[in-house]
Short mmCIF file of C-alpha atoms in Angstrom, two decimals:
data_model
loop_
_atom_site.label_atom_id
_atom_site.label_comp_id
_atom_site.label_asym_id
_atom_site.label_seq_id
_atom_site.Cartn_x
_atom_site.Cartn_y
_atom_site.Cartn_z
CA MET A 1 26.46 -10.50 7.91
CA SER A 2 25.45 -13.33 10.02
CA GLY A 3 25.22 -12.99 13.79
CA VAL A 4 23.75 -10.95 15.38
CA LEU A 5 25.35 -7.18 15.55
CA ALA A 6 24.92 -4.51 18.23
CA GLY A 7 22.84 -1.17 17.61
CA THR A 8 24.02 2.16 18.22
CA ASP A 9 22.20 1.68 21.51
CA GLY A 10 24.60 -1.46 22.25
CA LEU A 11 21.25 -3.43 22.04
CA LEU A 12 21.96 -6.86 19.81
CA ARG A 13 19.80 -7.57 16.65
CA CYS A 14 19.36 -9.30 13.57
CA PRO A 15 21.38 -7.93 11.16
CA TRP A 16 19.07 -6.47 8.10
CA ALA A 17 17.36 -4.28 11.17
CA LEU A 18 20.32 -2.13 11.20
CA SER A 19 20.41 -1.00 7.26
CA THR A 20 17.94 1.88 8.38
CA PRO A 21 16.37 3.46 10.86
CA ASP A 22 12.77 2.16 9.83
CA TYR A 23 14.05 -0.77 10.07
CA VAL A 24 15.01 -0.91 13.51
CA ALA A 25 11.83 -0.05 14.40
CA TYR A 26 9.99 -2.50 13.00
CA HIS A 27 12.30 -4.98 14.10
CA ASP A 28 11.96 -4.14 17.27
CA THR A 29 8.29 -3.39 17.82
CA GLU A 30 6.77 -5.29 15.26
CA TRP A 31 8.30 -8.44 13.36
CA GLY A 32 7.63 -11.78 14.75
CA ARG A 33 4.80 -10.22 17.11
CA ALA A 34 1.52 -11.76 16.84
CA VAL A 35 -0.84 -9.69 14.89
CA HIS A 36 -4.53 -11.12 14.91
CA GLY A 37 -7.81 -9.93 13.03
CA ASP A 38 -8.96 -10.25 9.66
CA ASP A 39 -8.18 -6.59 8.73
CA ALA A 40 -4.92 -6.65 9.82
CA LEU A 41 -3.78 -9.88 8.48
CA TYR A 42 -5.60 -9.22 5.00
CA GLU A 43 -3.17 -5.61 5.15
CA ARG A 44 -0.25 -8.32 5.95
CA LEU A 45 -0.76 -10.46 3.09
CA CYS A 46 -1.52 -7.45 0.82
CA LEU A 47 1.94 -5.89 1.45
CA GLU A 48 3.67 -8.90 1.64
CA ALA A 49 2.05 -9.66 -1.89
CA PHE A 50 3.15 -6.36 -3.22
CA GLN A 51 6.71 -6.98 -1.38
CA SER A 52 7.16 -9.96 -3.84
CA GLY A 53 9.95 -9.07 -6.23
CA LEU A 54 10.97 -6.32 -3.85
CA SER A 55 12.88 -5.18 -0.92
CA TRP A 56 10.80 -5.37 1.99
CA ILE A 57 12.46 -1.47 3.02
CA THR A 58 10.28 -0.04 -0.32
CA ILE A 59 6.98 -1.45 1.08
CA LEU A 60 7.57 -0.54 4.74
CA ARG A 61 8.27 2.98 3.61
CA ARG A 62 4.97 3.88 1.71
CA ARG A 63 2.77 1.24 4.49
CA GLU A 64 1.01 4.75 5.02
CA GLY A 65 0.69 5.72 0.99
CA PHE A 66 -1.11 2.20 1.08
CA ARG A 67 -3.30 2.39 3.93
CA LYS A 68 -4.49 5.70 2.77
CA ALA A 69 -5.29 4.05 -0.61
CA PHE A 70 -7.00 0.86 0.34
CA SER A 71 -8.95 2.36 3.35
CA ASP A 72 -6.88 0.98 5.93
CA PHE A 73 -7.24 -2.24 4.31
CA GLY A 74 -10.79 -2.94 6.04
CA ILE A 75 -12.26 -5.87 3.59
CA ALA A 76 -15.71 -4.55 3.79
CA ALA A 77 -14.46 -1.28 2.02
CA VAL A 78 -11.92 -2.67 -0.38
CA ALA A 79 -14.39 -5.35 -1.54
CA ALA A 80 -16.85 -2.19 -2.62
CA PHE A 81 -14.05 -0.87 -4.55
CA ASP A 82 -14.80 -0.70 -8.56
CA ALA A 83 -13.17 -0.51 -12.01
CA ARG A 84 -12.67 3.50 -11.00
CA ASP A 85 -10.86 2.98 -7.98
CA ALA A 86 -8.45 0.39 -9.59
CA GLU A 87 -7.83 3.07 -11.95
CA ARG A 88 -7.15 5.73 -9.56
CA LEU A 89 -4.87 3.12 -7.06
CA LEU A 90 -3.07 2.52 -10.83
CA ALA A 91 -2.20 6.31 -10.38
CA ASP A 92 -1.35 6.76 -6.90
CA GLU A 93 2.47 7.28 -6.32
CA GLY A 94 2.30 6.67 -3.02
CA ILE A 95 1.72 2.83 -3.64
CA ILE A 96 3.52 0.13 -6.22
CA ARG A 97 1.44 0.48 -9.14
CA ASN A 98 1.33 -2.85 -10.04
CA ARG A 99 -1.92 -3.90 -12.12
CA ALA A 100 -1.73 -8.01 -11.15
CA LYS A 101 -0.85 -6.94 -7.46
CA ILE A 102 -3.86 -4.16 -7.23
CA GLU A 103 -6.40 -6.52 -8.88
CA ALA A 104 -5.53 -9.53 -6.62
CA THR A 105 -5.82 -6.93 -3.61
CA LEU A 106 -9.19 -5.93 -4.97
CA ALA A 107 -10.13 -9.90 -5.70
CA ASN A 108 -9.25 -11.26 -2.33
CA ALA A 109 -11.29 -8.21 -0.53
CA LYS A 110 -14.04 -9.91 -2.33
CA VAL A 111 -13.84 -13.38 -1.72
CA LEU A 112 -13.27 -12.52 1.92
CA ALA A 113 -16.12 -10.05 2.26
CA GLY A 114 -17.63 -13.48 2.06
CA TRP A 115 -16.09 -15.47 4.94
CA GLU A 116 -17.40 -15.34 8.93
CA PRO A 117 -16.05 -13.17 10.64
CA GLY A 118 -12.39 -14.90 12.25
CA GLU A 119 -12.29 -17.45 9.21
CA LEU A 120 -9.51 -15.55 7.73
CA ASP A 121 -7.32 -15.58 11.11
CA THR A 122 -8.25 -19.20 11.99
CA LEU A 123 -6.98 -20.29 9.02
CA ILE A 124 -3.71 -18.61 9.08
CA TRP A 125 -3.29 -19.19 12.51
CA SER A 126 -3.72 -23.09 11.87
CA HIS A 127 -0.70 -23.15 10.44
CA VAL A 128 1.59 -22.54 13.07
CA PRO A 129 4.24 -25.16 13.45
CA GLU A 130 3.65 -28.22 16.12
CA GLU A 131 7.10 -27.45 17.29
CA PRO A 132 9.19 -24.44 17.23
CA ALA A 133 12.28 -24.80 15.14
CA PRO A 134 15.65 -24.04 16.98
CA ALA A 135 16.45 -20.32 17.30
CA PRO A 136 18.40 -19.77 14.28
CA ARG A 137 22.37 -18.35 15.22
CA THR A 138 22.96 -16.93 11.89
CA VAL A 139 20.60 -15.78 9.23
CA THR A 140 21.89 -18.63 6.80
CA GLU A 141 19.89 -20.54 9.06
CA VAL A 142 16.65 -18.88 8.57
CA PRO A 143 14.93 -20.56 5.91
CA ALA A 144 12.52 -19.08 2.78
CA ILE A 145 9.88 -21.68 2.77
CA THR A 146 8.63 -24.40 5.14
CA PRO A 147 5.90 -27.45 4.74
CA GLU A 148 4.23 -25.12 6.95
CA SER A 149 4.39 -21.87 4.67
CA THR A 150 3.45 -24.87 1.34
CA ALA A 151 0.39 -25.62 3.07
CA LEU A 152 -1.14 -22.34 4.56
CA ALA A 153 -0.22 -21.24 0.52
CA LYS A 154 -2.05 -24.05 -0.79
CA ALA A 155 -5.16 -24.09 1.47
CA LEU A 156 -5.23 -19.65 0.83
CA LYS A 157 -4.91 -21.02 -3.33
CA LYS A 158 -8.07 -23.20 -2.65
CA ALA A 159 -10.07 -20.77 -0.95
CA GLY A 160 -9.48 -18.58 -3.83
CA ILE A 161 -6.98 -15.90 -2.70
CA ARG A 162 -4.59 -14.85 -4.96
CA PHE A 163 -0.83 -14.00 -5.16
CA VAL A 164 0.31 -15.88 -2.51
CA GLY A 165 3.19 -18.50 -2.76
CA PRO A 166 4.77 -20.24 0.03
CA THR A 167 7.53 -17.77 0.43
CA THR A 168 5.02 -14.97 0.04
CA ALA A 169 3.48 -17.27 3.17
CA TYR A 170 6.18 -17.96 4.97
CA ALA A 171 7.00 -14.04 4.58
CA LEU A 172 3.43 -13.69 6.27
CA MET A 173 4.31 -16.08 9.08
CA GLN A 174 7.49 -14.31 10.32
CA ALA A 175 6.15 -10.73 10.28
CA CYS A 176 2.87 -11.92 11.84
CA GLY A 177 4.45 -13.99 14.77
CA LEU A 178 3.42 -17.64 13.99
CA VAL A 179 7.48 -18.49 13.20
CA ASN A 180 9.92 -16.57 15.77
CA ASP A 181 13.58 -16.38 13.28
CA HIS A 182 14.62 -13.45 15.22
CA LEU A 183 18.20 -14.90 16.00
CA ALA A 184 19.15 -16.69 19.05
CA ASP A 185 20.93 -13.80 20.61
CA CYS A 186 18.99 -10.71 19.33
CA THR A 187 17.47 -8.81 22.08
CA SER A 188 14.01 -8.84 20.67
CA ARG A 189 13.88 -12.90 20.44
CA ASP A 190 11.55 -13.26 23.12
CA PRO A 191 9.15 -15.97 22.54
CA ALA A 192 6.37 -14.28 25.12
CA ARG A 193 6.29 -11.36 22.01
CA SER A 194 5.32 -14.07 19.79
CA GLY A 195 2.05 -15.69 18.84
CA ALA A 196 4.06 -18.99 18.25
CA ALA A 197 4.79 -19.25 22.18
CA ALA A 198 7.32 -21.50 23.16
CA ALA A 199 5.79 -24.17 24.98
CA GLY A 200 5.42 -26.68 22.40
CA GLY A 201 4.16 -24.37 19.51
CA ALA A 202 1.15 -23.88 21.14
CA ARG A 203 -1.47 -22.07 18.94
CA PRO A 204 -2.88 -18.93 20.83
CA PRO A 205 -6.94 -18.67 20.52
CA ALA A 206 -8.43 -17.52 17.40
CA PRO A 207 -10.57 -14.28 18.01
CA THR A 208 -13.96 -14.24 16.94
CA GLY A 209 -14.14 -11.00 14.78
CA THR A 210 -12.07 -8.61 12.66
CA ALA A 211 -8.89 -5.98 13.66
#
């Protein structure tokens, strides 16, 4: 697969979106749209980390299970989890039961609980590219790592955030609208849906509170 493909409704979409109805909904209503708020971004950061080594559909189909297990990814709530919660999570069939990823999720919440409101949002959104990349015409033109994602991963690690590398950071940037990687002819390409506005890659103002 390379360029856009038409779905059963006739709309042109990125080819990966047509492999399952779950992907169609995610592609059309979420992927590439701006996400703000500390809790919301913490959730995306955690889910991207859990996705490492797996397909995104595996995570997407368990997202409600993750939200239930991790108190809707409220940073303050997860920061209060203890060893009993860790063991509970390891036995929860509704999530990915990977000890290293679970421990990183809990540890990251404890770090972020000490940050000022809006600080995670500000850090992540400060890595929007200064200039938007040309719209990719095929999936082969979509990068897996960029200088900005490398810088974001380094900034997060320096701040004490675990289980995030340049590839995970770029997936986060794609999912949360810091970049617009919908293919050029994709129906969802409209840059107004993305936080990485077309006008010179302008960075939207960060909010002052959590989601």
